[in-house]
Amino acid sequence: MNLAMFFAILGASIAVILSGMGSSKGVGTASEAAGAVLADDPSKFGKLLVLQLLPGTQGLYGLIVGVMVMLNIGILGGEAITDVGVGLQYLAACLPIALGGYFSAKSQGRVCAVGVNLTAKRPEESSKAIVSASLIELYALLGFIVSFLMVINIG
């Protein structure tokens, strides 16, 4: 493997790993809170499921960017890159979703856990909990959009 491929693969790996780590931590935090509520009242499962799933989207964004890089650099077909500068561009392009996804998913998990507690006490307010958690999603989306735009314009 050449150095250009190494840097590009490193970028794809970081995008997938960090956003996935943040999502798993965020989903875990929200799910722990939901588990306690569901033990007492299983009828709230539908309302709590959305709050449990929200922090998982960052991992999907990182996966999409990682697959896009692999498609562009020849791992999933096509010709392998050889220019080290291009490899470094891919590495840099993966950082917004890697870091944005990691930190936003962890934060979103904490907000979702608070939303679970709100829903446990006042089920009619679950939509407010979802809106609050969705505000953090904006920053994951910004990171995803920036990484996406950079990856599709390298070449």
mmCIF file with all atom_site columns, C-alpha atoms in Angstrom:
data_model
loop_
_atom_site.group_PDB
_atom_site.id
_atom_site.type_symbol
_atom_site.label_atom_id
_atom_site.label_alt_id
_atom_site.label_comp_id
_atom_site.label_asym_id
_atom_site.label_entity_id
_atom_site.label_seq_id
_atom_site.pdbx_PDB_ins_code
_atom_site.Cartn_x
_atom_site.Cartn_y
_atom_site.Cartn_z
_atom_site.occupancy
_atom_site.B_iso_or_equiv
_atom_site.pdbx_formal_charge
_atom_site.auth_seq_id
_atom_site.auth_comp_id
_atom_site.auth_asym_id
_atom_site.auth_atom_id
_atom_site.pdbx_PDB_model_num
ATOM 1   C CA . MET A 1 1   ? 0.000   0.000  0.000  1.00 0.00 ? 1   MET A CA 1
ATOM 2   C CA . ASN A 1 2   ? 1.297   3.440  -0.846 1.00 0.00 ? 2   ASN A CA 1
ATOM 3   C CA . LEU A 1 3   ? 1.348   6.426  1.502  1.00 0.00 ? 3   LEU A CA 1
ATOM 4   C CA . ALA A 1 4   ? -1.520  8.184  -0.286 1.00 0.00 ? 4   ALA A CA 1
ATOM 5   C CA . MET A 1 5   ? -3.788  5.186  0.271  1.00 0.00 ? 5   MET A CA 1
ATOM 6   C CA . PHE A 1 6   ? -2.670  4.961  3.889  1.00 0.00 ? 6   PHE A CA 1
ATOM 7   C CA . PHE A 1 7   ? -3.721  8.547  4.645  1.00 0.00 ? 7   PHE A CA 1
ATOM 8   C CA . ALA A 1 8   ? -7.053  8.188  2.841  1.00 0.00 ? 8   ALA A CA 1
ATOM 9   C CA . ILE A 1 9   ? -7.843  4.904  4.596  1.00 0.00 ? 9   ILE A CA 1
ATOM 10  C CA . LEU A 1 10  ? -6.840  6.483  7.908  1.00 0.00 ? 10  LEU A CA 1
ATOM 11  C CA . GLY A 1 11  ? -9.321  9.293  7.260  1.00 0.00 ? 11  GLY A CA 1
ATOM 12  C CA . ALA A 1 12  ? -12.127 6.888  6.403  1.00 0.00 ? 12  ALA A CA 1
ATOM 13  C CA . SER A 1 13  ? -11.327 4.820  9.480  1.00 0.00 ? 13  SER A CA 1
ATOM 14  C CA . ILE A 1 14  ? -11.321 7.840  11.773 1.00 0.00 ? 14  ILE A CA 1
ATOM 15  C CA . ALA A 1 15  ? -14.665 9.032  10.365 1.00 0.00 ? 15  ALA A CA 1
ATOM 16  C CA . VAL A 1 16  ? -16.289 5.657  10.993 1.00 0.00 ? 16  VAL A CA 1
ATOM 17  C CA . ILE A 1 17  ? -14.616 4.889  14.328 1.00 0.00 ? 17  ILE A CA 1
ATOM 18  C CA . LEU A 1 18  ? -15.062 8.227  16.094 1.00 0.00 ? 18  LEU A CA 1
ATOM 19  C CA . SER A 1 19  ? -18.613 8.864  14.937 1.00 0.00 ? 19  SER A CA 1
ATOM 20  C CA . GLY A 1 20  ? -19.469 5.257  15.803 1.00 0.00 ? 20  GLY A CA 1
ATOM 21  C CA . MET A 1 21  ? -17.912 5.577  19.254 1.00 0.00 ? 21  MET A CA 1
ATOM 22  C CA . GLY A 1 22  ? -19.889 8.748  19.936 1.00 0.00 ? 22  GLY A CA 1
ATOM 23  C CA . SER A 1 23  ? -23.099 7.132  18.724 1.00 0.00 ? 23  SER A CA 1
ATOM 24  C CA . SER A 1 24  ? -22.617 4.007  20.797 1.00 0.00 ? 24  SER A CA 1
ATOM 25  C CA . LYS A 1 25  ? -21.955 6.109  23.889 1.00 0.00 ? 25  LYS A CA 1
ATOM 26  C CA . GLY A 1 26  ? -24.938 8.376  23.178 1.00 0.00 ? 26  GLY A CA 1
ATOM 27  C CA . VAL A 1 27  ? -27.340 5.531  22.434 1.00 0.00 ? 27  VAL A CA 1
ATOM 28  C CA . GLY A 1 28  ? -26.091 3.702  25.507 1.00 0.00 ? 28  GLY A CA 1
ATOM 29  C CA . THR A 1 29  ? -26.679 6.707  27.754 1.00 0.00 ? 29  THR A CA 1
ATOM 30  C CA . ALA A 1 30  ? -30.207 7.237  26.446 1.00 0.00 ? 30  ALA A CA 1
ATOM 31  C CA . SER A 1 31  ? -30.988 3.519  26.559 1.00 0.00 ? 31  SER A CA 1
ATOM 32  C CA . GLU A 1 32  ? -29.862 3.192  30.171 1.00 0.00 ? 32  GLU A CA 1
ATOM 33  C CA . ALA A 1 33  ? -32.281 5.943  31.133 1.00 0.00 ? 33  ALA A CA 1
ATOM 34  C CA . ALA A 1 34  ? -35.046 4.408  29.016 1.00 0.00 ? 34  ALA A CA 1
ATOM 35  C CA . GLY A 1 35  ? -34.513 0.965  30.527 1.00 0.00 ? 35  GLY A CA 1
ATOM 36  C CA . ALA A 1 36  ? -35.287 2.250  33.987 1.00 0.00 ? 36  ALA A CA 1
ATOM 37  C CA . VAL A 1 37  ? -38.479 3.931  32.779 1.00 0.00 ? 37  VAL A CA 1
ATOM 38  C CA . LEU A 1 38  ? -39.618 0.933  30.741 1.00 0.00 ? 38  LEU A CA 1
ATOM 39  C CA . ALA A 1 39  ? -39.182 -1.380 33.716 1.00 0.00 ? 39  ALA A CA 1
ATOM 40  C CA . ASP A 1 40  ? -41.951 0.592  35.414 1.00 0.00 ? 40  ASP A CA 1
ATOM 41  C CA . ASP A 1 41  ? -44.080 1.455  32.382 1.00 0.00 ? 41  ASP A CA 1
ATOM 42  C CA . PRO A 1 42  ? -43.552 -0.561 29.155 1.00 0.00 ? 42  PRO A CA 1
ATOM 43  C CA . SER A 1 43  ? -46.322 1.401  27.414 1.00 0.00 ? 43  SER A CA 1
ATOM 44  C CA . LYS A 1 44  ? -43.863 4.305  26.918 1.00 0.00 ? 44  LYS A CA 1
ATOM 45  C CA . PHE A 1 45  ? -41.639 2.254  24.624 1.00 0.00 ? 45  PHE A CA 1
ATOM 46  C CA . GLY A 1 46  ? -42.724 4.023  21.410 1.00 0.00 ? 46  GLY A CA 1
ATOM 47  C CA . LYS A 1 47  ? -42.114 7.496  22.804 1.00 0.00 ? 47  LYS A CA 1
ATOM 48  C CA . LEU A 1 48  ? -38.733 6.536  24.231 1.00 0.00 ? 48  LEU A CA 1
ATOM 49  C CA . LEU A 1 49  ? -37.488 4.686  21.163 1.00 0.00 ? 49  LEU A CA 1
ATOM 50  C CA . VAL A 1 50  ? -36.996 7.901  19.190 1.00 0.00 ? 50  VAL A CA 1
ATOM 51  C CA . LEU A 1 51  ? -34.910 9.352  22.010 1.00 0.00 ? 51  LEU A CA 1
ATOM 52  C CA . GLN A 1 52  ? -32.817 6.197  22.107 1.00 0.00 ? 52  GLN A CA 1
ATOM 53  C CA . LEU A 1 53  ? -32.229 6.207  18.340 1.00 0.00 ? 53  LEU A CA 1
ATOM 54  C CA . LEU A 1 54  ? -31.351 9.879  17.806 1.00 0.00 ? 54  LEU A CA 1
ATOM 55  C CA . PRO A 1 55  ? -27.697 9.677  18.936 1.00 0.00 ? 55  PRO A CA 1
ATOM 56  C CA . GLY A 1 56  ? -27.152 6.795  16.509 1.00 0.00 ? 56  GLY A CA 1
ATOM 57  C CA . THR A 1 57  ? -27.395 8.924  13.394 1.00 0.00 ? 57  THR A CA 1
ATOM 58  C CA . GLN A 1 58  ? -23.870 10.287 13.751 1.00 0.00 ? 58  GLN A CA 1
ATOM 59  C CA . GLY A 1 59  ? -22.469 6.792  13.294 1.00 0.00 ? 59  GLY A CA 1
ATOM 60  C CA . LEU A 1 60  ? -24.410 6.503  10.048 1.00 0.00 ? 60  LEU A CA 1
ATOM 61  C CA . TYR A 1 61  ? -23.050 9.827  8.818  1.00 0.00 ? 61  TYR A CA 1
ATOM 62  C CA . GLY A 1 62  ? -19.493 8.665  9.516  1.00 0.00 ? 62  GLY A CA 1
ATOM 63  C CA . LEU A 1 63  ? -20.154 5.383  7.737  1.00 0.00 ? 63  LEU A CA 1
ATOM 64  C CA . ILE A 1 64  ? -21.442 7.189  4.653  1.00 0.00 ? 64  ILE A CA 1
ATOM 65  C CA . VAL A 1 65  ? -18.342 9.394  4.500  1.00 0.00 ? 65  VAL A CA 1
ATOM 66  C CA . GLY A 1 66  ? -16.080 6.376  5.032  1.00 0.00 ? 66  GLY A CA 1
ATOM 67  C CA . VAL A 1 67  ? -17.730 4.429  2.202  1.00 0.00 ? 67  VAL A CA 1
ATOM 68  C CA . MET A 1 68  ? -17.552 7.470  -0.087 1.00 0.00 ? 68  MET A CA 1
ATOM 69  C CA . VAL A 1 69  ? -13.803 7.710  0.535  1.00 0.00 ? 69  VAL A CA 1
ATOM 70  C CA . MET A 1 70  ? -13.354 3.988  -0.172 1.00 0.00 ? 70  MET A CA 1
ATOM 71  C CA . LEU A 1 71  ? -15.279 4.372  -3.437 1.00 0.00 ? 71  LEU A CA 1
ATOM 72  C CA . ASN A 1 72  ? -13.159 7.356  -4.471 1.00 0.00 ? 72  ASN A CA 1
ATOM 73  C CA . ILE A 1 73  ? -9.730  5.901  -3.669 1.00 0.00 ? 73  ILE A CA 1
ATOM 74  C CA . GLY A 1 74  ? -10.127 2.554  -5.416 1.00 0.00 ? 74  GLY A CA 1
ATOM 75  C CA . ILE A 1 75  ? -10.804 0.182  -2.531 1.00 0.00 ? 75  ILE A CA 1
ATOM 76  C CA . LEU A 1 76  ? -14.339 -0.556 -3.724 1.00 0.00 ? 76  LEU A CA 1
ATOM 77  C CA . GLY A 1 77  ? -13.522 -0.424 -7.408 1.00 0.00 ? 77  GLY A CA 1
ATOM 78  C CA . GLY A 1 78  ? -11.690 1.940  -9.660 1.00 0.00 ? 78  GLY A CA 1
ATOM 79  C CA . GLU A 1 79  ? -8.072  2.983  -9.586 1.00 0.00 ? 79  GLU A CA 1
ATOM 80  C CA . ALA A 1 80  ? -6.044  3.445  -6.407 1.00 0.00 ? 80  ALA A CA 1
ATOM 81  C CA . ILE A 1 81  ? -4.780  6.929  -5.611 1.00 0.00 ? 81  ILE A CA 1
ATOM 82  C CA . THR A 1 82  ? -1.024  7.522  -5.566 1.00 0.00 ? 82  THR A CA 1
ATOM 83  C CA . ASP A 1 83  ? -0.660  11.232 -4.767 1.00 0.00 ? 83  ASP A CA 1
ATOM 84  C CA . VAL A 1 84  ? 0.153   11.745 -1.077 1.00 0.00 ? 84  VAL A CA 1
ATOM 85  C CA . GLY A 1 85  ? -1.438  15.192 -1.194 1.00 0.00 ? 85  GLY A CA 1
ATOM 86  C CA . VAL A 1 86  ? -4.729  13.648 -2.280 1.00 0.00 ? 86  VAL A CA 1
ATOM 87  C CA . GLY A 1 87  ? -4.511  11.108 0.533  1.00 0.00 ? 87  GLY A CA 1
ATOM 88  C CA . LEU A 1 88  ? -3.980  13.916 3.030  1.00 0.00 ? 88  LEU A CA 1
ATOM 89  C CA . GLN A 1 89  ? -6.965  15.775 1.559  1.00 0.00 ? 89  GLN A CA 1
ATOM 90  C CA . TYR A 1 90  ? -9.166  12.748 2.226  1.00 0.00 ? 90  TYR A CA 1
ATOM 91  C CA . LEU A 1 91  ? -7.829  12.518 5.775  1.00 0.00 ? 91  LEU A CA 1
ATOM 92  C CA . ALA A 1 92  ? -8.629  16.178 6.383  1.00 0.00 ? 92  ALA A CA 1
ATOM 93  C CA . ALA A 1 93  ? -12.060 15.859 4.739  1.00 0.00 ? 93  ALA A CA 1
ATOM 94  C CA . CYS A 1 94  ? -13.024 13.103 7.197  1.00 0.00 ? 94  CYS A CA 1
ATOM 95  C CA . LEU A 1 95  ? -12.236 15.112 10.322 1.00 0.00 ? 95  LEU A CA 1
ATOM 96  C CA . PRO A 1 96  ? -15.426 17.247 10.498 1.00 0.00 ? 96  PRO A CA 1
ATOM 97  C CA . ILE A 1 97  ? -17.758 14.252 10.758 1.00 0.00 ? 97  ILE A CA 1
ATOM 98  C CA . ALA A 1 98  ? -15.299 12.273 12.859 1.00 0.00 ? 98  ALA A CA 1
ATOM 99  C CA . LEU A 1 99  ? -14.962 14.916 15.554 1.00 0.00 ? 99  LEU A CA 1
ATOM 100 C CA . GLY A 1 100 ? -18.368 16.555 15.100 1.00 0.00 ? 100 GLY A CA 1
ATOM 101 C CA . GLY A 1 101 ? -20.057 13.167 15.131 1.00 0.00 ? 101 GLY A CA 1
ATOM 102 C CA . TYR A 1 102 ? -18.197 11.972 18.208 1.00 0.00 ? 102 TYR A CA 1
ATOM 103 C CA . PHE A 1 103 ? -18.878 14.987 20.388 1.00 0.00 ? 103 PHE A CA 1
ATOM 104 C CA . SER A 1 104 ? -22.418 15.679 19.197 1.00 0.00 ? 104 SER A CA 1
ATOM 105 C CA . ALA A 1 105 ? -23.533 12.054 19.676 1.00 0.00 ? 105 ALA A CA 1
ATOM 106 C CA . LYS A 1 106 ? -22.215 11.975 23.235 1.00 0.00 ? 106 LYS A CA 1
ATOM 107 C CA . SER A 1 107 ? -23.944 15.269 24.026 1.00 0.00 ? 107 SER A CA 1
ATOM 108 C CA . GLN A 1 108 ? -27.122 14.199 22.296 1.00 0.00 ? 108 GLN A CA 1
ATOM 109 C CA . GLY A 1 109 ? -27.192 11.022 24.380 1.00 0.00 ? 109 GLY A CA 1
ATOM 110 C CA . ARG A 1 110 ? -27.128 13.064 27.581 1.00 0.00 ? 110 ARG A CA 1
ATOM 111 C CA . VAL A 1 111 ? -29.913 15.348 26.328 1.00 0.00 ? 111 VAL A CA 1
ATOM 112 C CA . CYS A 1 112 ? -31.928 12.285 25.279 1.00 0.00 ? 112 CYS A CA 1
ATOM 113 C CA . ALA A 1 113 ? -31.498 10.790 28.763 1.00 0.00 ? 113 ALA A CA 1
ATOM 114 C CA . VAL A 1 114 ? -32.955 13.976 30.229 1.00 0.00 ? 114 VAL A CA 1
ATOM 115 C CA . GLY A 1 115 ? -35.745 13.747 27.650 1.00 0.00 ? 115 GLY A CA 1
ATOM 116 C CA . VAL A 1 116 ? -36.442 10.182 28.771 1.00 0.00 ? 116 VAL A CA 1
ATOM 117 C CA . ASN A 1 117 ? -36.870 11.425 32.326 1.00 0.00 ? 117 ASN A CA 1
ATOM 118 C CA . LEU A 1 118 ? -39.181 14.199 31.137 1.00 0.00 ? 118 LEU A CA 1
ATOM 119 C CA . THR A 1 119 ? -41.246 11.694 29.158 1.00 0.00 ? 119 THR A CA 1
ATOM 120 C CA . ALA A 1 120 ? -41.427 9.386  32.168 1.00 0.00 ? 120 ALA A CA 1
ATOM 121 C CA . LYS A 1 121 ? -42.982 12.123 34.287 1.00 0.00 ? 121 LYS A CA 1
ATOM 122 C CA . ARG A 1 122 ? -44.976 13.912 31.569 1.00 0.00 ? 122 ARG A CA 1
ATOM 123 C CA . PRO A 1 123 ? -45.542 11.703 28.511 1.00 0.00 ? 123 PRO A CA 1
ATOM 124 C CA . GLU A 1 124 ? -47.446 14.459 26.720 1.00 0.00 ? 124 GLU A CA 1
ATOM 125 C CA . GLU A 1 125 ? -44.196 16.485 26.616 1.00 0.00 ? 125 GLU A CA 1
ATOM 126 C CA . SER A 1 126 ? -42.173 13.873 24.711 1.00 0.00 ? 126 SER A CA 1
ATOM 127 C CA . SER A 1 127 ? -42.168 15.992 21.544 1.00 0.00 ? 127 SER A CA 1
ATOM 128 C CA . LYS A 1 128 ? -40.348 18.774 23.438 1.00 0.00 ? 128 LYS A CA 1
ATOM 129 C CA . ALA A 1 129 ? -37.699 16.272 24.478 1.00 0.00 ? 129 ALA A CA 1
ATOM 130 C CA . ILE A 1 130 ? -37.259 15.163 20.865 1.00 0.00 ? 130 ILE A CA 1
ATOM 131 C CA . VAL A 1 131 ? -36.984 18.761 19.629 1.00 0.00 ? 131 VAL A CA 1
ATOM 132 C CA . SER A 1 132 ? -34.358 19.536 22.272 1.00 0.00 ? 132 SER A CA 1
ATOM 133 C CA . ALA A 1 133 ? -32.307 16.518 21.277 1.00 0.00 ? 133 ALA A CA 1
ATOM 134 C CA . SER A 1 134 ? -32.705 17.359 17.593 1.00 0.00 ? 134 SER A CA 1
ATOM 135 C CA . LEU A 1 135 ? -31.042 20.732 18.104 1.00 0.00 ? 135 LEU A CA 1
ATOM 136 C CA . ILE A 1 136 ? -27.753 18.931 18.718 1.00 0.00 ? 136 ILE A CA 1
ATOM 137 C CA . GLU A 1 137 ? -28.272 16.926 15.518 1.00 0.00 ? 137 GLU A CA 1
ATOM 138 C CA . LEU A 1 138 ? -27.723 20.141 13.564 1.00 0.00 ? 138 LEU A CA 1
ATOM 139 C CA . TYR A 1 139 ? -24.028 20.131 14.459 1.00 0.00 ? 139 TYR A CA 1
ATOM 140 C CA . ALA A 1 140 ? -23.605 16.521 13.375 1.00 0.00 ? 140 ALA A CA 1
ATOM 141 C CA . LEU A 1 141 ? -25.317 17.402 10.095 1.00 0.00 ? 141 LEU A CA 1
ATOM 142 C CA . LEU A 1 142 ? -23.003 20.371 9.578  1.00 0.00 ? 142 LEU A CA 1
ATOM 143 C CA . GLY A 1 143 ? -19.965 18.148 10.054 1.00 0.00 ? 143 GLY A CA 1
ATOM 144 C CA . PHE A 1 144 ? -21.444 15.551 7.709  1.00 0.00 ? 144 PHE A CA 1
ATOM 145 C CA . ILE A 1 145 ? -22.222 18.130 5.021  1.00 0.00 ? 145 ILE A CA 1
ATOM 146 C CA . VAL A 1 146 ? -18.736 19.634 5.191  1.00 0.00 ? 146 VAL A CA 1
ATOM 147 C CA . SER A 1 147 ? -17.060 16.204 5.013  1.00 0.00 ? 147 SER A CA 1
ATOM 148 C CA . PHE A 1 148 ? -19.413 15.110 2.219  1.00 0.00 ? 148 PHE A CA 1
ATOM 149 C CA . LEU A 1 149 ? -18.735 18.217 0.127  1.00 0.00 ? 149 LEU A CA 1
ATOM 150 C CA . MET A 1 150 ? -14.991 17.961 0.603  1.00 0.00 ? 150 MET A CA 1
ATOM 151 C CA . VAL A 1 151 ? -14.866 14.250 -0.267 1.00 0.00 ? 151 VAL A CA 1
ATOM 152 C CA . ILE A 1 152 ? -16.871 14.627 -3.473 1.00 0.00 ? 152 ILE A CA 1
ATOM 153 C CA . ASN A 1 153 ? -14.675 17.520 -4.614 1.00 0.00 ? 153 ASN A CA 1
ATOM 154 C CA . ILE A 1 154 ? -11.259 15.906 -4.076 1.00 0.00 ? 154 ILE A CA 1
ATOM 155 C CA . GLY A 1 155 ? -9.669  14.730 -7.238 1.00 0.00 ? 155 GLY A CA 1
#
